[in-house]
XYZ file of N, CA and C in Angstrom:
459
model
N -39.262 -2.224 32.087
C -37.825 -2.024 32.043
C -37.135 -3.385 32.009
N -36.206 -3.556 31.100
C -35.481 -4.810 30.963
C -34.215 -4.762 31.801
N -34.005 -5.799 32.582
C -32.825 -5.865 33.437
C -31.627 -6.322 32.616
N -30.489 -5.665 32.818
C -29.268 -6.007 32.109
C -28.448 -6.958 32.962
N -27.977 -8.036 32.392
C -27.175 -9.016 33.110
C -25.878 -9.233 32.340
N -24.778 -8.675 32.852
C -23.502 -8.758 32.134
C -22.966 -10.184 32.099
N -23.285 -11.011 33.093
C -22.851 -12.399 33.097
C -23.477 -13.160 31.925
N -24.776 -12.965 31.701
C -25.447 -13.610 30.567
C -24.910 -13.098 29.242
N -24.593 -11.810 29.182
C -24.027 -11.241 27.958
C -22.688 -11.894 27.653
N -21.864 -12.065 28.659
C -20.561 -12.718 28.469
C -20.737 -14.166 28.029
N -21.692 -14.888 28.633
C -21.951 -16.275 28.238
C -22.414 -16.363 26.791
N -23.317 -15.464 26.401
C -23.822 -15.465 25.029
C -22.705 -15.146 24.043
N -21.897 -14.160 24.363
C -20.780 -13.789 23.495
C -19.806 -14.962 23.357
N -19.511 -15.645 24.450
C -18.617 -16.802 24.420
C -19.183 -17.910 23.529
N -20.483 -18.197 23.655
C -21.121 -19.229 22.825
C -21.004 -18.905 21.341
N -21.281 -17.661 20.992
C -21.229 -17.271 19.581
C -19.799 -17.299 19.051
N -18.838 -16.919 19.879
C -17.436 -16.947 19.451
C -16.936 -18.373 19.270
N -17.269 -19.273 20.199
C -16.775 -20.647 20.103
C -17.399 -21.414 18.943
N -18.603 -21.061 18.549
C -19.218 -21.716 17.389
C -18.874 -21.000 16.095
N -18.068 -19.952 16.194
C -17.589 -19.177 15.043
C -18.728 -18.605 14.212
N -19.780 -18.190 14.897
C -20.881 -17.521 14.218
C -20.619 -16.020 14.231
N -20.745 -15.357 13.088
C -20.519 -13.906 13.072
C -21.618 -13.187 13.847
N -21.232 -12.167 14.596
C -22.214 -11.407 15.363
C -21.706 -9.999 15.609
N -22.628 -9.149 15.978
C -22.318 -7.762 16.312
C -23.065 -7.431 17.600
N -22.362 -6.813 18.535
C -22.983 -6.429 19.799
C -23.626 -5.061 19.627
N -24.896 -4.954 20.010
C -25.626 -3.687 19.917
C -26.088 -3.315 21.319
N -25.752 -2.108 21.744
C -26.148 -1.604 23.058
C -27.449 -0.822 22.903
N -28.524 -1.314 23.504
C -29.823 -0.648 23.383
C -29.831 0.720 24.048
N -28.951 0.936 25.013
C -28.899 2.229 25.703
C -28.380 3.334 24.796
N -27.560 2.976 23.814
C -26.973 3.993 22.935
C -27.529 3.956 21.518
N -28.412 3.006 21.224
C -28.944 2.864 19.869
C -30.474 2.890 19.923
N -31.086 4.083 19.707
C -32.546 4.190 19.825
C -33.316 3.339 18.815
N -32.778 3.157 17.595
C -33.471 2.327 16.597
C -33.527 0.867 17.055
N -32.410 0.390 17.578
C -32.367 -0.991 18.067
C -33.291 -1.163 19.267
N -33.339 -0.158 20.118
C -34.208 -0.214 21.300
C -35.676 -0.278 20.882
N -36.048 0.523 19.895
C -37.428 0.519 19.395
C -37.768 -0.834 18.784
N -36.857 -1.397 17.977
C -37.069 -2.714 17.377
C -37.236 -3.775 18.461
N -36.412 -3.694 19.493
C -36.491 -4.680 20.572
C -37.850 -4.643 21.260
N -38.305 -3.448 21.616
C -39.589 -3.341 22.322
C -40.761 -3.758 21.434
N -40.629 -3.575 20.138
C -41.697 -3.944 19.217
C -41.737 -5.459 18.985
N -40.581 -6.106 18.965
C -40.509 -7.509 18.552
C -40.143 -8.494 19.655
N -39.852 -8.045 20.857
C -39.258 -8.929 21.866
C -40.189 -10.012 22.392
N -41.486 -9.802 22.349
C -42.462 -10.794 22.810
C -42.122 -11.311 24.207
N -41.683 -10.424 25.072
C -41.390 -10.792 26.451
C -40.064 -11.487 26.674
N -39.235 -11.632 25.645
C -37.928 -12.269 25.800
C -37.027 -11.377 26.636
N -36.156 -11.994 27.390
C -35.227 -11.238 28.223
C -33.930 -10.973 27.461
N -33.210 -9.987 27.919
C -31.906 -9.664 27.340
C -30.834 -10.436 28.095
N -29.715 -10.748 27.487
C -29.349 -10.514 26.102
C -30.053 -11.510 25.178
N -30.112 -11.153 23.913
C -30.773 -12.004 22.931
C -30.063 -11.875 21.593
N -30.364 -12.801 20.697
C -29.800 -12.786 19.355
C -30.906 -12.400 18.389
N -30.619 -11.397 17.559
C -31.557 -10.922 16.544
C -30.882 -11.084 15.194
N -31.610 -11.644 14.229
C -31.065 -11.816 12.882
C -32.081 -11.291 11.889
N -31.662 -10.338 11.076
C -32.507 -9.738 10.042
C -33.832 -9.251 10.613
N -33.775 -8.603 11.773
C -34.963 -8.023 12.383
C -35.864 -9.003 13.104
N -35.464 -10.273 13.188
C -36.266 -11.283 13.882
C -35.469 -11.822 15.062
N -36.140 -11.988 16.186
C -35.476 -12.479 17.386
C -35.303 -13.990 17.287
N -34.057 -14.440 17.380
C -33.745 -15.865 17.340
C -33.983 -16.485 18.710
N -33.567 -15.787 19.764
C -33.778 -16.299 21.110
C -32.919 -15.576 22.122
N -33.222 -15.825 23.397
C -32.420 -15.241 24.468
C -31.337 -16.239 24.874
N -30.639 -15.964 25.963
C -29.520 -16.816 26.374
C -29.965 -18.258 26.605
N -31.138 -18.468 27.180
C -31.619 -19.832 27.438
C -31.873 -20.588 26.133
N -32.503 -19.918 25.157
C -32.776 -20.546 23.860
C -31.478 -20.908 23.142
N -30.515 -19.994 23.180
C -29.249 -20.207 22.474
C -28.443 -21.321 23.152
N -28.412 -21.345 24.484
C -27.702 -22.420 25.189
C -28.339 -23.776 24.905
N -29.658 -23.833 24.869
C -30.360 -25.078 24.567
C -30.016 -25.562 23.160
N -30.031 -24.664 22.197
C -29.685 -25.029 20.818
C -28.237 -25.492 20.734
N -27.351 -24.852 21.479
C -25.944 -25.235 21.467
C -25.754 -26.630 22.062
N -26.444 -26.933 23.162
C -26.335 -28.254 23.786
C -26.807 -29.356 22.847
N -27.812 -29.057 22.046
C -28.332 -30.045 21.098
C -27.559 -30.050 19.787
N -26.535 -29.184 19.674
C -25.733 -29.118 18.458
C -26.456 -28.464 17.300
N -27.404 -27.588 17.587
C -28.234 -27.010 16.537
C -28.055 -25.513 16.381
N -27.044 -24.956 17.036
C -26.915 -23.504 17.022
C -26.691 -22.966 15.613
N -25.899 -23.653 14.807
C -25.629 -23.161 13.451
C -26.827 -23.330 12.526
N -27.709 -24.278 12.838
C -28.852 -24.544 11.968
C -30.044 -23.640 12.240
N -30.097 -23.039 13.430
C -31.256 -22.209 13.763
C -31.344 -21.031 12.810
N -32.534 -20.736 12.377
C -32.829 -19.647 11.450
C -32.243 -19.905 10.066
N -32.234 -21.162 9.666
C -31.750 -21.579 8.358
C -32.931 -22.069 7.535
N -32.910 -21.763 6.256
C -33.968 -22.254 5.366
C -33.777 -23.748 5.156
N -34.827 -24.524 5.395
C -34.777 -25.976 5.245
C -35.995 -26.453 4.463
N -35.881 -27.668 3.953
C -37.025 -28.352 3.356
C -37.253 -29.607 4.189
N -38.451 -29.738 4.737
C -38.807 -30.898 5.554
C -39.695 -31.795 4.709
N -39.248 -33.030 4.518
C -40.035 -33.997 3.759
C -40.721 -34.917 4.762
N -42.040 -34.997 4.659
C -42.822 -35.805 5.590
C -43.061 -37.200 5.026
N -43.461 -38.119 5.875
C -43.697 -39.497 5.456
C -44.879 -39.634 4.506
N -45.762 -38.627 4.472
C -46.894 -38.669 3.539
C -46.550 -37.988 2.213
N -45.253 -37.827 1.921
C -44.716 -37.249 0.682
C -44.966 -35.760 0.532
N -45.350 -35.085 1.584
C -45.513 -33.635 1.564
C -44.177 -32.996 1.920
N -43.783 -31.956 1.179
C -42.554 -31.218 1.473
C -42.914 -29.815 1.919
N -42.261 -29.355 2.969
C -42.518 -28.032 3.531
C -41.211 -27.268 3.558
N -41.224 -26.084 2.953
C -40.034 -25.235 2.932
C -40.275 -24.059 3.860
N -39.296 -23.785 4.727
C -39.436 -22.674 5.657
C -38.167 -22.452 6.455
N -38.266 -21.593 7.453
C -37.136 -21.241 8.302
C -37.195 -22.087 9.572
N -36.136 -22.870 9.830
C -36.065 -23.694 11.028
C -35.856 -22.807 12.247
N -36.776 -22.871 13.197
C -36.680 -22.073 14.419
C -36.224 -22.902 15.602
N -36.641 -24.152 15.685
C -36.177 -25.003 16.781
C -36.353 -26.466 16.409
N -35.585 -27.289 17.093
C -35.627 -28.730 16.894
C -35.216 -29.368 18.214
N -35.858 -30.472 18.586
C -35.464 -31.149 19.817
C -34.943 -32.546 19.502
N -34.626 -33.307 20.551
C -34.020 -34.623 20.366
C -34.970 -35.624 19.727
N -36.264 -35.323 19.680
C -37.240 -36.205 19.047
C -37.529 -35.796 17.605
N -36.787 -34.825 17.090
C -36.935 -34.266 15.749
C -38.251 -33.508 15.576
N -38.828 -33.059 16.688
C -39.963 -32.141 16.607
C -39.417 -30.807 16.109
N -40.051 -30.236 15.104
C -39.544 -29.026 14.459
C -40.534 -27.885 14.573
N -40.018 -26.680 14.721
C -40.844 -25.480 14.594
C -40.338 -24.740 13.366
N -41.216 -24.551 12.402
C -40.877 -23.925 11.128
C -41.689 -22.647 10.988
N -41.023 -21.548 10.636
C -41.685 -20.267 10.392
C -41.545 -19.892 8.921
N -42.337 -18.937 8.491
C -42.323 -18.430 7.110
C -42.425 -19.567 6.097
N -43.352 -20.493 6.344
C -43.547 -21.642 5.463
C -44.128 -21.203 4.127
N -43.755 -21.920 3.092
C -44.342 -21.674 1.781
C -45.553 -22.594 1.629
N -46.559 -22.306 2.422
C -47.813 -23.054 2.420
C -48.888 -22.122 2.964
N -50.152 -22.528 2.932
C -51.204 -21.648 3.466
C -50.991 -21.284 4.935
N -50.373 -22.190 5.701
C -50.072 -21.917 7.104
C -48.649 -21.368 7.170
N -48.465 -20.216 7.792
C -47.152 -19.565 7.783
C -46.196 -20.106 8.833
N -46.695 -20.553 9.976
C -45.861 -21.091 11.048
C -46.432 -22.428 11.468
N -45.556 -23.408 11.717
C -46.083 -24.711 12.110
C -45.119 -25.475 13.001
N -45.694 -26.394 13.751
C -44.961 -27.347 14.566
C -45.133 -28.697 13.893
N -44.031 -29.397 13.654
C -44.085 -30.701 12.993
C -43.594 -31.754 13.977
N -44.418 -32.725 14.229
C -44.041 -33.807 15.139
C -42.964 -34.676 14.482
N -41.953 -35.029 15.255
C -40.808 -35.764 14.725
C -41.147 -37.105 14.114
N -42.189 -37.759 14.599
C -42.529 -39.093 14.096
C -43.052 -39.078 12.660
N -43.415 -37.916 12.131
C -43.923 -37.846 10.755
C -42.864 -37.332 9.777
N -41.653 -37.049 10.272
C -40.583 -36.508 9.425
C -39.807 -37.642 8.769
N -39.645 -37.562 7.457
C -38.809 -38.516 6.732
C -37.397 -37.956 6.599
N -37.262 -36.735 6.075
C -35.959 -36.094 5.887
C -36.057 -34.615 6.224
N -34.932 -34.053 6.662
C -34.780 -32.604 6.772
C -33.596 -32.251 5.891
N -33.847 -31.512 4.831
C -32.797 -31.120 3.891
C -32.192 -29.801 4.359
N -30.912 -29.847 4.744
C -30.187 -28.661 5.193
C -29.300 -28.152 4.073
N -29.003 -26.855 4.047
C -28.031 -26.343 3.078
C -26.670 -27.003 3.321
N -25.934 -27.293 2.265
C -24.667 -28.017 2.396
C -23.655 -27.287 3.271
N -23.702 -25.958 3.301
C -22.743 -25.218 4.126
C -23.016 -25.389 5.623
N -24.170 -25.901 5.993
C -24.509 -26.102 7.405
C -24.221 -27.519 7.886
N -23.741 -28.382 6.997
C -23.473 -29.764 7.366
C -21.975 -29.927 7.611
N -21.615 -30.390 8.804
C -20.218 -30.617 9.167
C -19.845 -32.033 8.733
N -19.307 -32.172 7.516
C -19.016 -33.496 6.968
C -17.916 -34.208 7.744
N -16.948 -33.474 8.268
C -15.877 -34.133 9.030
C -16.437 -34.786 10.292
N -17.387 -34.141 10.938
C -18.026 -34.716 12.124
C -18.797 -35.984 11.757
N -19.507 -35.952 10.629
C -20.245 -37.136 10.174
C -19.297 -38.277 9.816
N -18.179 -37.952 9.148
C -17.205 -38.979 8.777
C -16.596 -39.630 10.017
N -16.256 -38.822 11.020
C -15.697 -39.364 12.265
C -16.687 -40.287 12.958
N -17.942 -39.881 13.019
C -18.967 -40.710 13.652
C -19.150 -42.021 12.895
N -19.093 -41.968 11.568
C -19.231 -43.171 10.748
C -18.059 -44.117 10.982
N -16.839 -43.561 11.050
C -15.660 -44.390 11.319
C -15.754 -45.075 12.683
N -16.161 -44.320 13.697
C -16.285 -44.899 15.036
C -17.317 -46.029 15.048
N -18.440 -45.807 14.382
C -19.490 -46.831 14.324
C -18.994 -48.073 13.590
N -18.267 -47.892 12.495
C -17.729 -49.029 11.747
C -16.708 -49.791 12.590
N -15.895 -49.076 13.352
C -14.908 -49.708 14.215
C -15.596 -50.532 15.306
N -16.639 -50.005 15.894
C -17.390 -50.730 16.927
C -18.014 -51.991 16.337
N -18.585 -51.872 15.136
C -19.205 -53.028 14.480
C -18.171 -54.107 14.159
N -16.989 -53.699 13.689
C -15.956 -54.686 13.350
C -15.440 -55.384 14.607
N -15.352 -54.661 15.728
C -14.925 -55.278 16.986
C -15.961 -56.286 17.475
N -17.242 -55.987 17.281
C -18.300 -56.923 17.676
C -18.255 -58.183 16.820
N -17.968 -58.025 15.520
C -17.934 -59.163 14.604
C -16.730 -60.068 14.854
N -15.625 -59.519 15.398
C -14.425 -60.309 15.667
C -14.614 -61.241 16.854
N -15.521 -60.931 17.735
C -15.733 -61.740 18.949
C -16.425 -62.994 18.651
């Protein structure tokens, strides 16, 4: 039996609303198909959780972690990872940490799921709609301003 926690549900709903990600709330108590899917695919994850296209993205802890790292919009996005040995891997980004360690699922290679160590990554190609250019421009301006202040001294 899965324990229901309304506080976690409210936190998850708030996170999804503030990041402007579209979502739909499904009550497992009133939706037998959703309940069956959850028990079949949950892999021990606790509720509440985010499910996209029949695949579990994560529970409240996974989603909060991705949000803290600024990766909530990128999770479950198709990416191409280019490695330093000139190998390119296309798949679904499942997680990424501050060291650029990646977990990729549904890879277009003989291995369907893989963990890629950050030190071997050259580039991660994201879809253009997932890149916040205004945030990048602001960061670039701040860095240029800091550099110019250092050069004036």
